Tab-separated table of C-alpha atoms in Angstrom:
chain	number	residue	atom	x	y	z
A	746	UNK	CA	-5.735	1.384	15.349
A	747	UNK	CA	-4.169	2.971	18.319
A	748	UNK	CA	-3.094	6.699	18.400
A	749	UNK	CA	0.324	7.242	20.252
A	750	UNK	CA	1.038	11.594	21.272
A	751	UNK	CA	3.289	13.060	18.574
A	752	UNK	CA	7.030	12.211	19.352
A	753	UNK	CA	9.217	13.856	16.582
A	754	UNK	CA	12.867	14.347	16.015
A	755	UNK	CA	14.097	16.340	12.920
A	756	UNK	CA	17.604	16.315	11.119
A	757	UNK	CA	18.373	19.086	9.213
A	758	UNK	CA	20.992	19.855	7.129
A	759	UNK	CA	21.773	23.507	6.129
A	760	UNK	CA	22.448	24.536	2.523
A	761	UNK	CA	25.412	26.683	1.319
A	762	UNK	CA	24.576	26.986	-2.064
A	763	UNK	CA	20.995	28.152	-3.504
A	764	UNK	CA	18.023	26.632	-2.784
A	765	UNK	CA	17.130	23.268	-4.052
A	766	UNK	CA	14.292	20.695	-3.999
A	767	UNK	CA	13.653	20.530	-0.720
A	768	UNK	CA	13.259	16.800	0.256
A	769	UNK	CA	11.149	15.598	3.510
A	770	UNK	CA	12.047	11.959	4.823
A	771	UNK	CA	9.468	10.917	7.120
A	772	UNK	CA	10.586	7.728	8.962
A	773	UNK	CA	8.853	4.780	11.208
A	774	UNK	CA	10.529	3.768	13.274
A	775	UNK	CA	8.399	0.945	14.276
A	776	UNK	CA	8.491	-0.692	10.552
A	777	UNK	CA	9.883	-3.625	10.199
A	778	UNK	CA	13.054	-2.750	8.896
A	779	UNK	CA	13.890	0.234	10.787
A	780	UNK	CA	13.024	-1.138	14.289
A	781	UNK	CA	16.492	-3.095	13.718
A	782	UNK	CA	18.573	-0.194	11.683
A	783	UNK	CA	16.813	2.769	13.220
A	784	UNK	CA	19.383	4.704	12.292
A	785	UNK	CA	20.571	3.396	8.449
A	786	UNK	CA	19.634	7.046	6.380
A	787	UNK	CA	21.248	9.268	8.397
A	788	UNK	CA	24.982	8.682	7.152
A	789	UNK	CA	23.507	8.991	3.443
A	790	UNK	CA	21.774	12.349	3.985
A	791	UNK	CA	23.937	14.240	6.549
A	792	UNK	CA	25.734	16.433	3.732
A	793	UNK	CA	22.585	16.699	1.776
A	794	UNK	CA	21.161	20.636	1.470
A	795	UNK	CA	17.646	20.880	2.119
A	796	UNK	CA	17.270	17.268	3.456
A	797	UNK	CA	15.174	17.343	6.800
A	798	UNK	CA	14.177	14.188	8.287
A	799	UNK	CA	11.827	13.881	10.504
A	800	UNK	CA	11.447	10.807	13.312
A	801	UNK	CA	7.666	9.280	14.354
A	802	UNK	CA	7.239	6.818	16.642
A	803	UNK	CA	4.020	5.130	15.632
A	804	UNK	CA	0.686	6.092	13.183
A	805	UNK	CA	-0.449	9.092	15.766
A	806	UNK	CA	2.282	11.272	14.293
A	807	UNK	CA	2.357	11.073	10.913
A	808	UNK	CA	-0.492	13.921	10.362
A	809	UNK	CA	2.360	15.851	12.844
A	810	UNK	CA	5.188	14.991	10.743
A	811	UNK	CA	3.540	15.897	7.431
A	812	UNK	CA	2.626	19.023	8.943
A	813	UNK	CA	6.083	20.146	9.729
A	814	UNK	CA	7.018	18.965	6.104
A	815	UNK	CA	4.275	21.815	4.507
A	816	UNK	CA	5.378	24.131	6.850
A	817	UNK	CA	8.883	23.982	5.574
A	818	UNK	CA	7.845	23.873	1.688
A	819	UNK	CA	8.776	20.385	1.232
A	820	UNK	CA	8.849	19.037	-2.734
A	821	UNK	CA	9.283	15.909	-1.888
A	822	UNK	CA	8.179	13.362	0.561
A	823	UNK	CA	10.298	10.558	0.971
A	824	UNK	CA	8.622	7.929	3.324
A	825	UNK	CA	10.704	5.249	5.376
A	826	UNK	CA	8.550	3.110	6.439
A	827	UNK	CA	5.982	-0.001	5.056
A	828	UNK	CA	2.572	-0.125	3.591
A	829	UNK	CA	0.738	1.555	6.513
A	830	UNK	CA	2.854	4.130	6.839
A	831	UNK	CA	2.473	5.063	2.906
A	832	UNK	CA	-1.008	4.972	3.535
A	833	UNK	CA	-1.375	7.153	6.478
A	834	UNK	CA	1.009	9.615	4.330
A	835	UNK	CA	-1.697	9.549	1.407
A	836	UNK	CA	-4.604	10.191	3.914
A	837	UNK	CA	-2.897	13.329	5.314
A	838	UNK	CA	-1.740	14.752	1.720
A	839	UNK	CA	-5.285	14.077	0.221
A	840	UNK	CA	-7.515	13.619	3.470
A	841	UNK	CA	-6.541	17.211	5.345
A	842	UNK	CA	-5.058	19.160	2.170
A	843	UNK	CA	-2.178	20.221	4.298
A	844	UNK	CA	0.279	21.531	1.348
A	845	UNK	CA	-0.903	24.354	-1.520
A	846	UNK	CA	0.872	22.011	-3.921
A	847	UNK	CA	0.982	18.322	-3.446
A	848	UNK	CA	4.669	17.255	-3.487
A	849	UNK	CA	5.956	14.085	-4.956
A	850	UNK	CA	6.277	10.959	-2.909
A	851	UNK	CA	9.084	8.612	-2.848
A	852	UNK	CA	8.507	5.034	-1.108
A	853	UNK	CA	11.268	3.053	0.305
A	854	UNK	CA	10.859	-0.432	1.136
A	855	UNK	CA	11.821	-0.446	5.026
A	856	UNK	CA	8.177	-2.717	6.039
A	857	UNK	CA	7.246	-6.369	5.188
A	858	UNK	CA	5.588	-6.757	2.015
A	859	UNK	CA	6.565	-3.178	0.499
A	860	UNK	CA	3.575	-4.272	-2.545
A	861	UNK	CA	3.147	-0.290	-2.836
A	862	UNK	CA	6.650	0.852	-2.801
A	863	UNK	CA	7.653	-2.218	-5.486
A	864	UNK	CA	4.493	-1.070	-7.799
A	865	UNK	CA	5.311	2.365	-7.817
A	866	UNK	CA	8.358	3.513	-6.458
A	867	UNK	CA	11.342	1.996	-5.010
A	868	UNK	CA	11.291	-1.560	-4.054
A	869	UNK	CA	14.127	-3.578	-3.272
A	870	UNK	CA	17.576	-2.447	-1.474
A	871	UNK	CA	16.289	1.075	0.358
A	872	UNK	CA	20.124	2.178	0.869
A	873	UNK	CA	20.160	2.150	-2.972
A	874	UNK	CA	17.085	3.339	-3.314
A	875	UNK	CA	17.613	6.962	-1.617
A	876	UNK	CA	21.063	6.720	-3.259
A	877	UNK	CA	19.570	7.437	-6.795
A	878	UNK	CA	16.831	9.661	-5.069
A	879	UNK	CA	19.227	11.638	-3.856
A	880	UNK	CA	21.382	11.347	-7.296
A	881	UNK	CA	18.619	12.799	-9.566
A	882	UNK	CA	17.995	15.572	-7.147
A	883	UNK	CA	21.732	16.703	-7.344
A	884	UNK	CA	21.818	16.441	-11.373
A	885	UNK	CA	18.324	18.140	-11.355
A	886	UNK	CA	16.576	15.232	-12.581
A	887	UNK	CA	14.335	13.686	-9.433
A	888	UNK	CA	11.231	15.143	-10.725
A	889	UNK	CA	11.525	13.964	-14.496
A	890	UNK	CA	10.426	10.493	-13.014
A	891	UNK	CA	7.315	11.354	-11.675
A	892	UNK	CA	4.222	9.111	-12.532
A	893	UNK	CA	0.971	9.850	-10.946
A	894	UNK	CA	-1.535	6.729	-9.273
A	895	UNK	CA	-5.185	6.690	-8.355
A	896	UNK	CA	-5.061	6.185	-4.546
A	897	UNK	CA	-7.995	4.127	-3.357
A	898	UNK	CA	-10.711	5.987	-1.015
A	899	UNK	CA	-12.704	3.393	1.691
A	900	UNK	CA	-15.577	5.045	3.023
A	901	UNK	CA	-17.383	3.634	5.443
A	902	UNK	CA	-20.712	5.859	5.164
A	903	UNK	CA	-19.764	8.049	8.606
A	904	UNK	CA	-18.488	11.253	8.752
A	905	UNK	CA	-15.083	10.497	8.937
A	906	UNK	CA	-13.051	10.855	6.288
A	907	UNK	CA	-11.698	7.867	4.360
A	908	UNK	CA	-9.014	5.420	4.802
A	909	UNK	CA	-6.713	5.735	1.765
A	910	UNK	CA	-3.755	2.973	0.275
A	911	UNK	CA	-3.576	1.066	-2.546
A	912	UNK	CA	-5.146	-2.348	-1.890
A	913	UNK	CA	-8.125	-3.350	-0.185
A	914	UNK	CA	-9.166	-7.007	0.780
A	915	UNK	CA	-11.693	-8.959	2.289
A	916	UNK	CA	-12.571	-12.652	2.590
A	917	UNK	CA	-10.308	-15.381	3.655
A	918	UNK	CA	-7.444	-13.116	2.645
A	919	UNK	CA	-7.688	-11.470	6.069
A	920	UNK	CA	-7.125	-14.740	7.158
A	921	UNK	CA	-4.316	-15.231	5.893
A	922	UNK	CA	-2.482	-12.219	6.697
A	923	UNK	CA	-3.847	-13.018	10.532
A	924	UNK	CA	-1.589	-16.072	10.775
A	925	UNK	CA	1.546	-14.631	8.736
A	926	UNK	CA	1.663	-12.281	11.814
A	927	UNK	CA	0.965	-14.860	14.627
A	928	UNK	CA	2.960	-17.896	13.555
A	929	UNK	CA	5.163	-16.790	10.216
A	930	UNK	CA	6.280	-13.414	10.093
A	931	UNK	CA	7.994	-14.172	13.628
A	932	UNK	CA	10.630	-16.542	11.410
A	933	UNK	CA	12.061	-13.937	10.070
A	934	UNK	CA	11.706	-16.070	6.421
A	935	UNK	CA	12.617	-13.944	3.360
A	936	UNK	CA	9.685	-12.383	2.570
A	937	UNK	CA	9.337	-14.281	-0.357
A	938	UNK	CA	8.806	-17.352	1.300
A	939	UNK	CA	6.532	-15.787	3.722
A	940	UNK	CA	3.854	-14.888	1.204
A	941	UNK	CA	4.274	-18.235	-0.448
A	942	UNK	CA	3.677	-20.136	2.919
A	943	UNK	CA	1.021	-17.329	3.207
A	944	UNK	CA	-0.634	-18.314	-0.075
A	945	UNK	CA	-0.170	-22.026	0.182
A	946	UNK	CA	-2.281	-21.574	3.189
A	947	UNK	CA	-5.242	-19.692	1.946
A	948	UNK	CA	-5.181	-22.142	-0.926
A	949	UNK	CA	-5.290	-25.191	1.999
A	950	UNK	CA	-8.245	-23.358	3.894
A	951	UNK	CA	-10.353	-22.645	0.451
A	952	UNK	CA	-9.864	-26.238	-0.687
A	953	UNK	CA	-10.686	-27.642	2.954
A	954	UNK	CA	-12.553	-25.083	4.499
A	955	UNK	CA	-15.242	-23.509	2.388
A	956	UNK	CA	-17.978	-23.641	4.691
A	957	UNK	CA	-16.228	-20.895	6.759
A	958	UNK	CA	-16.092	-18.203	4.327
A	959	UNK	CA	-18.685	-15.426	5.057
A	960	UNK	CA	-21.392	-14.083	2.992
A	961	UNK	CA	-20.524	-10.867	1.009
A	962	UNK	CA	-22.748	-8.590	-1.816
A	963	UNK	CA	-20.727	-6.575	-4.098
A	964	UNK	CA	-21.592	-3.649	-6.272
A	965	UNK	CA	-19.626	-1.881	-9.296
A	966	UNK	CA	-20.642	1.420	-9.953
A	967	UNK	CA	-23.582	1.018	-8.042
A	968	UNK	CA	-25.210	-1.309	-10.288
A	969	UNK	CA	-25.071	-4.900	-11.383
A	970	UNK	CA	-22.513	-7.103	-8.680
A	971	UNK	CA	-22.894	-10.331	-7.183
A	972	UNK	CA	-23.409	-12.260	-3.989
A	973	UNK	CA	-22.577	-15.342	-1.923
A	974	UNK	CA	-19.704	-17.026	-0.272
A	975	UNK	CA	-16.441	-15.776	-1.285
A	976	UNK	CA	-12.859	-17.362	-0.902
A	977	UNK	CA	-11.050	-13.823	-1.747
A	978	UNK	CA	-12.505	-10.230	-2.516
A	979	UNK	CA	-10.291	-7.296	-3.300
A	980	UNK	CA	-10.332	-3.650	-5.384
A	981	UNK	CA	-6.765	-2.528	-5.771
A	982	UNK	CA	-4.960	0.016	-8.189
A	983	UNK	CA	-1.881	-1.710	-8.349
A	984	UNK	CA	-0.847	-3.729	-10.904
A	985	UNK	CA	1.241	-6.309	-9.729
A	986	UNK	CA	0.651	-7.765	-6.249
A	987	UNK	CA	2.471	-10.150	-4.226
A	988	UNK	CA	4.792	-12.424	-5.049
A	989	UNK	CA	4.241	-10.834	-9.278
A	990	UNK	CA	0.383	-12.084	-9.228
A	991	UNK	CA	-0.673	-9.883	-11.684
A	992	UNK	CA	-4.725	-8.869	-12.581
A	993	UNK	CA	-5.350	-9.191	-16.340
A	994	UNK	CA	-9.263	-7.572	-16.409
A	995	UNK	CA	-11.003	-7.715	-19.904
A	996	UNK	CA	-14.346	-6.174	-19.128
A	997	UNK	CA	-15.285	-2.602	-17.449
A	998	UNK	CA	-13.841	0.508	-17.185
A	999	UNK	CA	-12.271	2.696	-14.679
A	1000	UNK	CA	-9.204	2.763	-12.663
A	1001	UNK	CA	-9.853	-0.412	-9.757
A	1002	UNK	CA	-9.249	-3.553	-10.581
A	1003	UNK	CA	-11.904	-5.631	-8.724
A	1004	UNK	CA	-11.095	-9.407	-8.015
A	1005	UNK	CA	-13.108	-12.185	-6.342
A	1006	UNK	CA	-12.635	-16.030	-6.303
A	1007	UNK	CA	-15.203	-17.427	-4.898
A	1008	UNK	CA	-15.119	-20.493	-2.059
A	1009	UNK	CA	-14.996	-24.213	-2.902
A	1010	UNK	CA	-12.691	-26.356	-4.621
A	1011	UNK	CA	-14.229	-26.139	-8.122
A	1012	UNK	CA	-13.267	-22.174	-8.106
A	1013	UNK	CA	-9.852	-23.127	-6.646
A	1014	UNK	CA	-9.147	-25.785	-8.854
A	1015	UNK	CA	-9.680	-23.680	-12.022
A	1016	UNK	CA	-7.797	-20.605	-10.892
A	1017	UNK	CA	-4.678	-22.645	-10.097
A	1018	UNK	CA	-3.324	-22.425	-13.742
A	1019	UNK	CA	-3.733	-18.756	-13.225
A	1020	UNK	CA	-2.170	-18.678	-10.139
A	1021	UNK	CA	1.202	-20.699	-11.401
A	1022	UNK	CA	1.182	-18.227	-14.572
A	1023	UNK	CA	0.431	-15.241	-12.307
A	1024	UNK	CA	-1.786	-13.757	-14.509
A	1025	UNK	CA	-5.196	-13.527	-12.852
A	1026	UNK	CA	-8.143	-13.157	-15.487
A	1027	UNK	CA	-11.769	-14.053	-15.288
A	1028	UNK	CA	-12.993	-17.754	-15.511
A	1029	UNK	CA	-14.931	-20.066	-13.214
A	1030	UNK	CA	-15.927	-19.198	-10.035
A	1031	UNK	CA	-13.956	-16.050	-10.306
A	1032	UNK	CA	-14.186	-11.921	-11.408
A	1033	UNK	CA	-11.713	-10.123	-12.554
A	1034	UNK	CA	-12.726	-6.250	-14.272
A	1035	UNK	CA	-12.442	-2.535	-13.962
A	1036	UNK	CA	-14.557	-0.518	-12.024
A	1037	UNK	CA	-14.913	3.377	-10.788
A	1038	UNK	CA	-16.496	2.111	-7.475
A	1039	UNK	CA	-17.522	-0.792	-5.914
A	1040	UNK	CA	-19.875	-1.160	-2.641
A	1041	UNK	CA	-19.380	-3.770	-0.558
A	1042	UNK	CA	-21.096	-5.316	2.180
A	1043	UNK	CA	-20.257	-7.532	5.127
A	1044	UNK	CA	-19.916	-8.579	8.466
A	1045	UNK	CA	-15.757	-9.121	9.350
A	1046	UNK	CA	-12.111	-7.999	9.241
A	1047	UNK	CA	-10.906	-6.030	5.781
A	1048	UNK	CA	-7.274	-5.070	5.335
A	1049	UNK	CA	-6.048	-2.256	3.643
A	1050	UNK	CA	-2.663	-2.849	2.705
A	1051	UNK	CA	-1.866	-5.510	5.913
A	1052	UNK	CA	-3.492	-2.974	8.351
A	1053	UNK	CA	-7.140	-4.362	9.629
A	1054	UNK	CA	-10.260	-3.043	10.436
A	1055	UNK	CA	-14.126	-3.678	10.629
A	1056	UNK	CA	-16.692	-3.849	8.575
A	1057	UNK	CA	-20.043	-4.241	9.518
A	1058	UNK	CA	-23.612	-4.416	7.423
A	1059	UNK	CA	-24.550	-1.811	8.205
A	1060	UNK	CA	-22.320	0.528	6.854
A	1061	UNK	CA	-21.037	-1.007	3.479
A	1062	UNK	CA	-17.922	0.539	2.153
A	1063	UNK	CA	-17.293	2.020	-0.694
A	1064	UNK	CA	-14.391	1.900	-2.541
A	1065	UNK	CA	-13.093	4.718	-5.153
A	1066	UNK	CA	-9.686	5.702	-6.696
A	1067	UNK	CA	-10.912	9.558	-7.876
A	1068	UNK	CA	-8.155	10.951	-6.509
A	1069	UNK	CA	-4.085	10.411	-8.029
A	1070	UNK	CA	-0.645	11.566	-5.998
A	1071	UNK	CA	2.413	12.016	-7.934
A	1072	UNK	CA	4.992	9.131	-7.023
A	1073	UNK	CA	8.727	8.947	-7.949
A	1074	UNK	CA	10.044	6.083	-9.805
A	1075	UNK	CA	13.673	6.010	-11.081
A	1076	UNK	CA	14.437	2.703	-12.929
A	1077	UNK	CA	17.633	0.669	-11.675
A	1078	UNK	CA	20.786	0.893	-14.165
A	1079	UNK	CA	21.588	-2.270	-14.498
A	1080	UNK	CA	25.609	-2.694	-14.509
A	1081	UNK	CA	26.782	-3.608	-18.222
């Protein structure tokens, strides 16, 4: 991951009245959506008290941008941008404890896949979205929809300090996400069809291509796992992942849900049913449970929310959720 010198523009607007929440839009301008409407909040907010938006130009200035947002008291952080932006934003709130009081985060959907921001906050239309954000705050209601998450923590057994997100995966899944950047994402498909094509091709390569998956050992809570040749490995918090596959565990406890599937077309073949229903639970070939931690350990590519890195065998990560942030979630009114 490259680090680009802090390059940051703030909007403020100045209050007449008393002092409200004040609210802290950090926007990407290198996500997917705002590299074509760089400009598409700034209409919405410009009367807005206490509203300062702050510009970053790429993942070295988010720690920068957050900082200005503590310094002026911020109660909110609203965060225009995709997956790896919301996940650099949870590293410096829980990585570098840069506020006194953690404020609440609000997730707009201006990336590629958005799984985070559709989980837990705002997914869907983001001109609507900071619409009703910026609704609740006026009738004194924005913080009455606050849910908090467990955040995952990867450690990779060094001294720095971890990566943070939602959903970590390994396996052919990398893949996967390796060719939707090369050859589909450039479409410009809905995104939809993207992670269907995505899919359909992960579900090609396990069927066809088995002998190419790596070896991988596992470990929940430090204790009993498994080993071998896997097809997909993952330990999320979320709920619902792409395109509504949803994990249905029935055995463990904590908050990660840990899901493997291993390589080969018997394990393929019996998790399609699951995969048409969308309701992933354990059966042949395949794990699905709750865990506190799991330790994994492997030679390849892992992505944490579509942003890659290494992993090597000798340092196996570990993966925790210990730690929760508070993240806004105001249901849509549907129109009667």
């Amino acid at each position: 991951m490259t680090r680009s010198p802090a390059t940051i523009t703030a909007i403020t607007s100045t209050p007449d009245g008393p002092r409200s929440l004040v609210i802290a839009i950090i926007t990407n301008l290198g996500s997917t959506q705002n590299r074509a409407q760089k400009n598409w909040i700034d209409s919405h907010v410009a009367d807005e008290p206490d509203v300062t938006q702050i510009y970053t130009s790429g993942p070295g200035d988010i720690h920068a941008a957050l900082s200005q947002a503590a310094a002026i008291k911020s109660d909110v952080i609203v965060v225009n941008g995709g997956d790896g932006t919301a996940d650099l934003v949870f590293g410096a709130l829980l990585n570098h404890k840069l506020f006194a009081i953690i404020p609440a985060v609000a997730l707009l959907s201006a990336g590629k896949t958005n799984m985070t921001a559709a989980a837990w906050s705002f997914g869907g239309d983001k001109v609507a979205a900071i619409k009703r954000i910026l609704a609740a705050r006026r009738d004194g209601t924005l913080l009455d929809h606050v849910t908090h998450r467990p955040i995952l923590a990867v450690a990779a057994g060094n001294d720095r300090p971890p990566l943070r997100g939602a959903f970590m995966g390994a396996a052919d899944v990398v893949d996967g996400i390796l060719f939707c950047r090369k050859h589909i994402y450039p479409m410009k498909l809905p995104n939809a069809l993207s992670h269907s094509l995505a899919i359909g091709l992960l579900l090609w390569r396990g069927l066809f291509a088995g002998a190419m998956a790596k070896p991988m050992e596992m470990r929940w809570n430090e204790g009993a796992g498994e080993n071998g040749a896997f097809f997909f490995v993952s330990a999320t918090t979320l709920d619902e992942l792409v395109v509504g596959l949803s994990p249905q565990p029935d055995n463990g406890d904590g908050p990660l849900h840990y899901l493997s599937l291993r390589a080969g077309p018997g394990a393929l073949f019996a998790a399609m049913p699951k995969l048409i229903t969308k309701k992933l639970t354990q059966g042949l070939g395949r794990v699905v449970r709750r865990t506190n931690t799991v330790t994994l350990s492997f030679d390849g590519a892992y992505t944490l929310d579509g942003e890659l890195f290494e992993a090597t065998r000798a340092h196996p990560l570990t993966v925790s959720a210990n730690d929760t942030l508070p993240f806004i979630q105001i249901p849509r009114v549907e129109p009667i």
